[in-house]
Coordinates of C-alpha atoms in Angstrom, one line a residue:
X1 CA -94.6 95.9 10.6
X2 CA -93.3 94.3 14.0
X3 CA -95.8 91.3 14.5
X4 CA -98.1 91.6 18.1
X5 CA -99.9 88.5 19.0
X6 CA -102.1 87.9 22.1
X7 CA -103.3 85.2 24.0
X8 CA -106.6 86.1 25.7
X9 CA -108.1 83.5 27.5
X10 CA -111.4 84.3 29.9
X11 CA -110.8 83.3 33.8
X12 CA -113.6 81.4 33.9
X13 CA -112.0 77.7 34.5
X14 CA -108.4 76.0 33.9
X15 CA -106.3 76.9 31.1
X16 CA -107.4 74.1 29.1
X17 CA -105.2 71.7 26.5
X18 CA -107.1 74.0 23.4
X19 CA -106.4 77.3 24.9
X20 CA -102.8 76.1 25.8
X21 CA -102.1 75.1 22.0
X22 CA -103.6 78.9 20.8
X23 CA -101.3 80.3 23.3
X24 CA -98.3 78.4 22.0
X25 CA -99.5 79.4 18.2
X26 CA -99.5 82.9 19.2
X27 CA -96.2 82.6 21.5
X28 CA -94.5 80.8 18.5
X29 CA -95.4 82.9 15.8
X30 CA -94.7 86.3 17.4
X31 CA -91.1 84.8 18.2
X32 CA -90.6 83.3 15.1
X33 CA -90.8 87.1 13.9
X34 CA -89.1 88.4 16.8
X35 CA -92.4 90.3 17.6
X36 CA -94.0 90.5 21.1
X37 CA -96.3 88.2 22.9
X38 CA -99.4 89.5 25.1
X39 CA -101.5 88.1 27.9
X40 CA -104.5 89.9 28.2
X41 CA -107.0 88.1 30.7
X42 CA -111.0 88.9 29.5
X43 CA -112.4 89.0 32.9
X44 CA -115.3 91.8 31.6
X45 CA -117.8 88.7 32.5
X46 CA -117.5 89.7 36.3
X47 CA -120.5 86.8 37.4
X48 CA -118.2 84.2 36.0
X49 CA -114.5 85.4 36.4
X50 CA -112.6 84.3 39.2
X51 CA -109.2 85.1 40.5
X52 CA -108.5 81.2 41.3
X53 CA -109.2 80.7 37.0
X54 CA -106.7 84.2 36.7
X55 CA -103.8 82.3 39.2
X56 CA -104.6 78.9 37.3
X57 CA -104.2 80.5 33.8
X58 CA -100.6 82.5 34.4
X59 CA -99.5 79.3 36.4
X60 CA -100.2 77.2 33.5
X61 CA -98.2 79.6 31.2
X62 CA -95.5 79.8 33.4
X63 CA -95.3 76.1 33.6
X64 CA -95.6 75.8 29.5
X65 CA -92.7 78.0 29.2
X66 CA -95.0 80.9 27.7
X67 CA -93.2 84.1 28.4
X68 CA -95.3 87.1 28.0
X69 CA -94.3 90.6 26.8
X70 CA -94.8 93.6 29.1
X71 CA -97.8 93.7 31.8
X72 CA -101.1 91.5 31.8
X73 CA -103.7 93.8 30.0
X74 CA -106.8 93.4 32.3
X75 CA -109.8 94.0 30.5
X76 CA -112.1 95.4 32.6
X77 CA -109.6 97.9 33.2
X78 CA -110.5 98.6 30.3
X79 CA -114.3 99.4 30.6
X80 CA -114.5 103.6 30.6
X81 CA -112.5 103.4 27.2
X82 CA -114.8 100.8 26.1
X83 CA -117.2 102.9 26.7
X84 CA -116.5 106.3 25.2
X85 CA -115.7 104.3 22.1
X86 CA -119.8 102.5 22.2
X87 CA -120.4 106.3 22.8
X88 CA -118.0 107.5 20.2
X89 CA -120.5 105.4 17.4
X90 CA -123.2 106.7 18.8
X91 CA -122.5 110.4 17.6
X92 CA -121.5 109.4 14.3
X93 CA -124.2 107.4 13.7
X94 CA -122.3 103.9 13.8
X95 CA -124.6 102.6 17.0
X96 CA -128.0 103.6 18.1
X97 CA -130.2 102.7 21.5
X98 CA -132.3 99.4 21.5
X99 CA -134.9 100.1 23.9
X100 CA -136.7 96.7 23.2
X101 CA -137.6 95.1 26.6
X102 CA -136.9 91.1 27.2
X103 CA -140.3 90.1 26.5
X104 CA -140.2 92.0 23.5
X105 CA -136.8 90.3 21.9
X106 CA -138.0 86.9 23.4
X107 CA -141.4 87.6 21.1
X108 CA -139.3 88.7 18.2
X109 CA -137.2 85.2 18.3
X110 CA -140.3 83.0 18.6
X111 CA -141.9 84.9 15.8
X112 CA -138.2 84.1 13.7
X113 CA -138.6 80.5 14.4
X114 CA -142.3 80.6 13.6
X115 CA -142.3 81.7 10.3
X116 CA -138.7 79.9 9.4
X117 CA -136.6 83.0 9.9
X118 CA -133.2 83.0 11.2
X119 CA -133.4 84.0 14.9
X120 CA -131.8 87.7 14.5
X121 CA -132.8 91.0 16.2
X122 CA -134.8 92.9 13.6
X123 CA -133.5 96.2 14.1
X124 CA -136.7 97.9 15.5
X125 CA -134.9 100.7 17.1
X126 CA -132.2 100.9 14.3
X127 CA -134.4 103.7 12.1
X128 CA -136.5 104.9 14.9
X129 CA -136.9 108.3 16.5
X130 CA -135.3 108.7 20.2
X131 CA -138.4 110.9 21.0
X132 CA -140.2 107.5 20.8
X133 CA -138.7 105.8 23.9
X134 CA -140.3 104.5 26.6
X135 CA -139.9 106.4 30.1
X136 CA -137.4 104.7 32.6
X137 CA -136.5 101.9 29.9
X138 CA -132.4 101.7 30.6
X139 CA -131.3 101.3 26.5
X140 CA -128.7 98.9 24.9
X141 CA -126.7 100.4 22.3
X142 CA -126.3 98.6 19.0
X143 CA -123.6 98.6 16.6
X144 CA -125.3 99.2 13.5
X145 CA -124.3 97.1 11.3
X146 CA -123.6 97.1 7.0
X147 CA -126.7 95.8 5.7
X148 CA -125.5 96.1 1.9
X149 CA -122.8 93.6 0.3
X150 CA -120.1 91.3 2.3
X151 CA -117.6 91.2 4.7
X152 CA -114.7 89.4 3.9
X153 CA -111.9 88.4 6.2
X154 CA -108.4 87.4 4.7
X155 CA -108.4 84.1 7.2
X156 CA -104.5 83.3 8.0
X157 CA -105.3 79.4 7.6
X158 CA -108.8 79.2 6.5
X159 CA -108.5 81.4 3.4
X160 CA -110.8 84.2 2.2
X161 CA -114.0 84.0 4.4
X162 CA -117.0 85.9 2.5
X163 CA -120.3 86.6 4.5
X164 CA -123.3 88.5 3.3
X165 CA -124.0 91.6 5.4
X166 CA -127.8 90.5 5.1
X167 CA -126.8 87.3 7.4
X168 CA -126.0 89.1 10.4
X169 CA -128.0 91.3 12.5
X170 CA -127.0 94.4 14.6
X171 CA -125.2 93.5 18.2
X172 CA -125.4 95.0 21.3
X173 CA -122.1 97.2 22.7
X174 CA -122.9 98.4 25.4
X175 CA -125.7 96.5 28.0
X176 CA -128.7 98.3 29.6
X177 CA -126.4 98.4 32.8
X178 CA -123.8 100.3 31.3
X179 CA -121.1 97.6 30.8
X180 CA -119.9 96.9 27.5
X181 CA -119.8 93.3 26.0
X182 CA -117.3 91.2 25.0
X183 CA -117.2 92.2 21.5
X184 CA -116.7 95.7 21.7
X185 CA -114.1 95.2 24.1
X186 CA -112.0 92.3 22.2
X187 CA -111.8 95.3 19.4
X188 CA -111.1 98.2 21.3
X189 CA -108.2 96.1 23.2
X190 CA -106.7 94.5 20.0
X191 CA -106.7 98.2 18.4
X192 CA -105.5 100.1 21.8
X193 CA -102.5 97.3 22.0
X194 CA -101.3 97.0 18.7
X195 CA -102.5 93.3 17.6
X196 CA -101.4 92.7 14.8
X197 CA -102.3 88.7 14.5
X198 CA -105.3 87.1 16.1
X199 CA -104.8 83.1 16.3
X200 CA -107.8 81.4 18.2
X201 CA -110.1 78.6 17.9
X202 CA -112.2 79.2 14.6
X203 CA -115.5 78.4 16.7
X204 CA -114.5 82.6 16.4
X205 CA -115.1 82.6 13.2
X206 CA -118.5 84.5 13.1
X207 CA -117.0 86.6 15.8
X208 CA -114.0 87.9 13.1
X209 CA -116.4 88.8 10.9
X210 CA -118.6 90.9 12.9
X211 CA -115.6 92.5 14.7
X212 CA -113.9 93.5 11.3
X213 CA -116.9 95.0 10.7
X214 CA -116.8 97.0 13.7
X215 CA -112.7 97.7 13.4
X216 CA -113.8 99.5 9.6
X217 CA -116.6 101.2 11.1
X218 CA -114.0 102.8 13.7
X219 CA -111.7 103.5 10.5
X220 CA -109.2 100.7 12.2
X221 CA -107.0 98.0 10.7
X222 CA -108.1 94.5 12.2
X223 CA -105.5 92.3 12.6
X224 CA -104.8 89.2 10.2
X225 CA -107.3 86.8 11.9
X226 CA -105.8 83.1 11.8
X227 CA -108.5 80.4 13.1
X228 CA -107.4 77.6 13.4
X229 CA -109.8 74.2 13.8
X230 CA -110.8 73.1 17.3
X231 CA -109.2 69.8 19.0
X232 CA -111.1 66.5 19.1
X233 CA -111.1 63.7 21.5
X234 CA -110.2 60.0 20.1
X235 CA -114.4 59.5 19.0
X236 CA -114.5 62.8 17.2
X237 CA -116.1 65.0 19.5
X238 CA -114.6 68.3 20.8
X239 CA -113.0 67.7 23.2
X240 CA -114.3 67.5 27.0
X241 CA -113.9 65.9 30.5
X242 CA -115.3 63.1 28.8
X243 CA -112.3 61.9 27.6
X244 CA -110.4 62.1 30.1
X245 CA -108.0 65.2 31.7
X246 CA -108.6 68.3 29.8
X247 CA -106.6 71.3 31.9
X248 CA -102.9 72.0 31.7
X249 CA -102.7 71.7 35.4
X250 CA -103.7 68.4 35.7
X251 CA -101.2 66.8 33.3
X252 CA -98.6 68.8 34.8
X253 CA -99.8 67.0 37.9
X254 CA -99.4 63.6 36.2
X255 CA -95.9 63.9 35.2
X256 CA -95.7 65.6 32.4
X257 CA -92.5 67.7 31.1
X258 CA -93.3 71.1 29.8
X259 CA -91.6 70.5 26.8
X260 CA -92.9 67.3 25.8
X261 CA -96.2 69.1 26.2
X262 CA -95.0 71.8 23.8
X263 CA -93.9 69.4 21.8
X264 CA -97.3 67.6 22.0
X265 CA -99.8 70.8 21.1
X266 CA -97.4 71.9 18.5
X267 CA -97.8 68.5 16.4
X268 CA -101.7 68.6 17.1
X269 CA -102.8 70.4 13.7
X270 CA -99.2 71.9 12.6
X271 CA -96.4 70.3 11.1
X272 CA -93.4 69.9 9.5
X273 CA -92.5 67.8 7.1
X274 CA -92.7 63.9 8.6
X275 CA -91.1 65.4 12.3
X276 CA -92.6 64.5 15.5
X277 CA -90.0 65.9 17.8
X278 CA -89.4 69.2 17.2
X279 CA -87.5 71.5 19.7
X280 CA -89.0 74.5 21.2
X281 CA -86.0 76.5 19.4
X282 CA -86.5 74.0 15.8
X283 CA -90.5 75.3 16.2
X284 CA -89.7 78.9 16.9
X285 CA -87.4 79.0 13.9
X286 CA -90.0 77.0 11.6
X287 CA -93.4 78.1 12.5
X288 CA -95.6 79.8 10.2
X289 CA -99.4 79.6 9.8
X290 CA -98.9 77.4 6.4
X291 CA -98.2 74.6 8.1
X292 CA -101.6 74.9 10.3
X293 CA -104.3 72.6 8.8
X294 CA -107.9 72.6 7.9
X295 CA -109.0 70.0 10.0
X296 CA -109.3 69.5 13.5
X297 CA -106.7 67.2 15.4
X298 CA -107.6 64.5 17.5
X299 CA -106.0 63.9 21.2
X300 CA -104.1 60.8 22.0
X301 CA -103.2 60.7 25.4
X302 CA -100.9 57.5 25.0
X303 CA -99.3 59.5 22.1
X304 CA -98.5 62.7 24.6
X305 CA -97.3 59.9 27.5
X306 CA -95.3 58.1 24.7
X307 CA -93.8 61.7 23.6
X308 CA -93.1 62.3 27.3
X309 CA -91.3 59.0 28.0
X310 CA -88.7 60.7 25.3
X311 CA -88.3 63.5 27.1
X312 CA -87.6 62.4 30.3
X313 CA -85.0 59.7 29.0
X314 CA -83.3 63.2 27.7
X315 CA -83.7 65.1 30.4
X316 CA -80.9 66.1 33.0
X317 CA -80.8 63.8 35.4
X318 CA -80.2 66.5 38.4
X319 CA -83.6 68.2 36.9
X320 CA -85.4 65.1 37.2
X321 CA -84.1 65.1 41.0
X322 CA -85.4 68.5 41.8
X323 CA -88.8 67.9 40.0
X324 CA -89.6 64.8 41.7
X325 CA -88.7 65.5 45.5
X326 CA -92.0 67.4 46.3
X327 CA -93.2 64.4 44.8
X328 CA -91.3 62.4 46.8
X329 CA -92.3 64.0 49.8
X330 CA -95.2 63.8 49.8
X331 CA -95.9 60.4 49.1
X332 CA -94.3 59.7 52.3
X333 CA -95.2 61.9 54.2
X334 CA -92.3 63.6 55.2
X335 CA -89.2 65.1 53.4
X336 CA -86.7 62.6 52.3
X337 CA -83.4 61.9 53.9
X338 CA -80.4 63.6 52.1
X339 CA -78.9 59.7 51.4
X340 CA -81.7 58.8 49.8
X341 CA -81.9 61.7 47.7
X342 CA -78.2 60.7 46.8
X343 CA -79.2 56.8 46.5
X344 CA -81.8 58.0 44.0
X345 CA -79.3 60.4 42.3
X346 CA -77.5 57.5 41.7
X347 CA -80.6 55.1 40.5
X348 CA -81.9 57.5 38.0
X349 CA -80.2 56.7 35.3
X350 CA -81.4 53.4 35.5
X351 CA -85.0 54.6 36.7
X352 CA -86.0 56.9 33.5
X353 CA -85.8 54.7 30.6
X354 CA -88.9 52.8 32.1
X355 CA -91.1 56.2 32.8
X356 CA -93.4 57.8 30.6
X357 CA -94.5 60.4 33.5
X358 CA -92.7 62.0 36.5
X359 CA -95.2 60.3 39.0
X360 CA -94.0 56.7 37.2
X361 CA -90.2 57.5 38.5
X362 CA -91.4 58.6 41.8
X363 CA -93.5 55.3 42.0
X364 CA -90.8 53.2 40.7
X365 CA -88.3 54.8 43.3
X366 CA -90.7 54.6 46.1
X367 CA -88.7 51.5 47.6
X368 CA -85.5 53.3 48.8
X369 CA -88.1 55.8 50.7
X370 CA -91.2 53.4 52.5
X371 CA -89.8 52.9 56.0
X372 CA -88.7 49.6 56.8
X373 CA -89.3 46.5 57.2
X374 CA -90.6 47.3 53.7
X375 CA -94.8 46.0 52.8
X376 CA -94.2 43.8 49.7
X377 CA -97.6 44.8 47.0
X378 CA -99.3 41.9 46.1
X379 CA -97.5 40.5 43.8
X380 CA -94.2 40.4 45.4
X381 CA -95.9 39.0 48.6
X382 CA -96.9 35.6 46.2
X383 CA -93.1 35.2 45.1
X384 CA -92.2 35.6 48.6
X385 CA -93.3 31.9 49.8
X386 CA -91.5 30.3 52.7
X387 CA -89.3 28.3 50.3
X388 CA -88.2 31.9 48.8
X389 CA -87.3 33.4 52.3
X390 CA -85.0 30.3 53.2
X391 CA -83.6 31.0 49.8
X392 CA -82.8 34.6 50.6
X393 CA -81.5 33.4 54.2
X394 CA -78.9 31.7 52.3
X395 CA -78.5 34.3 50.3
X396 CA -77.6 37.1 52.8
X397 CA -75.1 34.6 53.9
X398 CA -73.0 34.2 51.0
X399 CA -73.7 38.4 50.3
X400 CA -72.7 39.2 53.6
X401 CA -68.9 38.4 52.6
X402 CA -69.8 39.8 48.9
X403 CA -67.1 42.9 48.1
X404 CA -70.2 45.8 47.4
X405 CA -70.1 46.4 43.9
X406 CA -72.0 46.1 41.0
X407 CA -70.6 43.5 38.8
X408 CA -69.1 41.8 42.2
X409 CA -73.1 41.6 43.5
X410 CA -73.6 39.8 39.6
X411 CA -71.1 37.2 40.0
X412 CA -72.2 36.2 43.5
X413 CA -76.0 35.8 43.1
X414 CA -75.1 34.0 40.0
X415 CA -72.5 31.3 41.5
X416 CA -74.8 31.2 44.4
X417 CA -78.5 30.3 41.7
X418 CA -75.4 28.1 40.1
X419 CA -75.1 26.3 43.6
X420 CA -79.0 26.2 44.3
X421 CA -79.1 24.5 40.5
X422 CA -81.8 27.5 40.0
X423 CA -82.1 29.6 36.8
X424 CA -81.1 33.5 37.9
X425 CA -84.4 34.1 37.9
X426 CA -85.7 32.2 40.1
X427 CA -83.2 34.1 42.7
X428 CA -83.4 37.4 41.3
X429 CA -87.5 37.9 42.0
X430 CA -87.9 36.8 45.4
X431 CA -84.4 38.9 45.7
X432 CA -86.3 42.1 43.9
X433 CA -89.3 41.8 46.1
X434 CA -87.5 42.2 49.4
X435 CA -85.2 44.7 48.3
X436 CA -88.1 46.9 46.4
X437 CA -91.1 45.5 47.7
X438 CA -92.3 45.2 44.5
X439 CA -92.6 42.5 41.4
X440 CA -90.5 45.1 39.4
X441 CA -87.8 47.4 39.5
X442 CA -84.5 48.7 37.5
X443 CA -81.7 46.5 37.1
X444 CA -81.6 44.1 40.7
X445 CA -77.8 44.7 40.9
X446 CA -77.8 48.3 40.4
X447 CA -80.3 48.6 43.0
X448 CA -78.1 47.2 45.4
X449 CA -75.3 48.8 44.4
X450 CA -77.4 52.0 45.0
X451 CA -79.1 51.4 48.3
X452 CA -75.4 49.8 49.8
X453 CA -74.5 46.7 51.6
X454 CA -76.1 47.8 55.0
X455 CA -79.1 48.4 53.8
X456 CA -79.3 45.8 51.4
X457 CA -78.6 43.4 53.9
X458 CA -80.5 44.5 56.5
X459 CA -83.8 44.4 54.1
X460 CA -83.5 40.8 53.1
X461 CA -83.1 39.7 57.0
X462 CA -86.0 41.5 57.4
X463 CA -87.9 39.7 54.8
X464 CA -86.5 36.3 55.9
X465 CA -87.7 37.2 59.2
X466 CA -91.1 38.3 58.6
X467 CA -94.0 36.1 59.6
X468 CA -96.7 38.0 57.4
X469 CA -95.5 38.7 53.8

């Protein structure tokens, strides 16, 4: 059996950090068989579904690394076959029409909850005779549903999941307007394209067992369902805005590298052994659903920025370039000069061990962008005093003859803190903070090497001759 997975989120919002992680389950598992991986976008809810959510979804793929197999199913496409299947069960006796009116289902719930019921429908229309319908009442059409016995699903990480027939009541298909819902058309789709794995959230739990009901009553295989426990925030609580960013997109804004984001959702309720980072090619070639557990994982945000900071410190420096520049750009406000591209080139090495996010190296490397004369943060505007500035005049002399390289600069500002009886220190800050603008930076000396002795120079005169630091 080749394995078909699907990822099938509804375009109602952002591709959020749970539906990211089934996505990657599903992605993972069908290449870890060398099966195929589906996007199939449930945009039947037509009030709610938007083609900004659709854009936002396959963006946030794209940007995971997610690769899809063949075209996006669109389910709504989907409706006519939907529908001849609702009517399909209807002439085999499977469904019947519900013509019970609003009022009358919201009488039947009340009455439920009055008398300590569970709030189901009660199948008034299940037994009845057509001939008794009401004139000009648009029907439902209900699935009708095994009354008798259980329904068990073989649950890929939750194990044998039994429910008594008796528990659950008899859905609705297809709606009084003629569309069908969500759960005849998450079956028909999963049969029509082959599925032969379903990994989701297991809030669908419920919804496995009333859909293999449906997929036997059809004479279908369902797929081997695989639900795996929902992610938590740091308190306990599913996860939500309220702690913190939630959607893909918006850590992709902060910085984050697509593969330390694998990386991250992978380790958030699967594992392997004792490893943290794991490969995209170690996880394709290790994941299974054994290693998914039973209980739901809880987000650390300082662990993901933690796990990023590794994989920018690996990361190509030429990449890291070419991701930041729109950065970059538009933080200043324009697009940055081809030497200062090459001046940060040079500077990243230095720049990336300090960075946990993308928009940490573009702030850190801000300095050999701003315009000049540079506007020192608050910080470095305190260790600029007056005494500092007639320090750095002194400085600039002695530099000014200085042969421009690295260990050269070293030697110099050290004889010259020597000479001054300071500690290196006590030259290197105020020497940081007219250079960078900032209270800190890489390596003083390699920033100078980087940004050259012209424009080295020309920024500590500047600071020297500044009258409002």
């Amino acid at each position: 059996m080749s394995v078909i997975t699907r990822f099938a989120p509804s375009p109602t919002g952002y591709l959020h950090l749970g539906g990211a992680r089934t996505a990657l389950f599903n992605w993972l598992y069908a290449r870890h068989h060398g099966g195929q991986f589906r996007l199939r976008i449930e945009d039947t809810d037509r009030k709610r579904s938007t083609n900004e959510a659709i854009d936002q979804i396959i963006e946030g793929m794209r940007w995971l690394g997610l690769d899809w197999d063949g075209d996006i199913v669109y389910q709504f496409a989907g409706v006519a076959r939907h529908a001849e299947i609702a009517r399909q069960l209807l002439e085999n006796g499977g469904a019947y029409h519900c013509y019970c009116s609003p009022d009358e289902l919201t009488v039947m719930r009340e009455r439920a909850r009055a008398e300590g019921r569970p709030v189901r429908y009660d199948g008034t229309w299940r037994d009845r005779d057509p001939a008794d319908a009401p004139a000009g009442v648009p029907p439902v059409i209900r699935f009708k549903a095994p009354r008798e016995g259980e329904t068990i699903v073989e649950d890929g990480v939750q194990g044998p999941v039994r429910v008594g027939n008796e528990q659950l009541d008899d859905m609705v298909l297809m709606r009084a307007d003629g569309t069908p819902t969500y759960m005849l058309s998450v079956v028909v789709d999963d049969h029509d394209m082959g599925i032969t794995h379903a990994i989701r959230g297991d809030d669908h739990l419920t919804n496995a067992v009333r859909q293999t009901q449906l997929f036997m009553a059809l004479g279908w295989t369902p797929p081997v369902f695989a639900h795996i426990p929902l992610i938590h925030g740091a308190d306990g609580a599913k996860l939500s805005k309220r702690h913190g960013a939630v959607a893909v997109g918006e850590y992709q804004q902060m910085g984050v590298l697509p593969e330390a984001m694998r990386n991250y959702l992978l380790r958030l309720g699967w594992g392997h052994g004792d490893e943290e980072i794991i490969s995209t090619d170690q996880a394709v070639e290790w994941f299974d659903l054994g290693g998914v557990g039973k209980s739901p994982a809880r987000f650390d945000s300082d662990k993901l920025l933690n796990l990023n900071g590794h994989y920018i410190r690996s990361a190509n420096d030429e990449r890291l370039v070419d991701m930041c520049l729109p950065g970059i750009a538009s933080a200043i406000g324009r697009q940055p000069g081809k030497q200062q591209i090459e001046q940060f080139r040079a500077l990243i090495p230095e720049l990336k061990p300090r960075a946990k996010t993308l928009l940490e190296l573009i702030e850190s490397s801000i300095f050999l962008f701003a315009a000049r004369p540079l506007k020192p943060n608050e910080k470095a505007a305190k260790i600029l005093t007056d005494d500092a500035r007639a320090l750095l005049a002194r400085l600039n002399t002695k530099l000014s003859t200085t042969d421009w390289a690295r260990d050269a600069l070293e030697t110099a500002v050290r004889e010259f803190a020597e000479r001054e009886d300071l500690k290196l220190g006590k030259v290197a800050q105020p020497l940081r903070a007219a250079l960078t603008g900032s209270n800190v930076s890489p390596g003083i000396f390699d920033v100078m090497a980087v940004l050259g002795k012209e424009d080295s120079l020309g920024r500590i005169q500047e600071t020297c001759d500044s009258e409002n630091v």
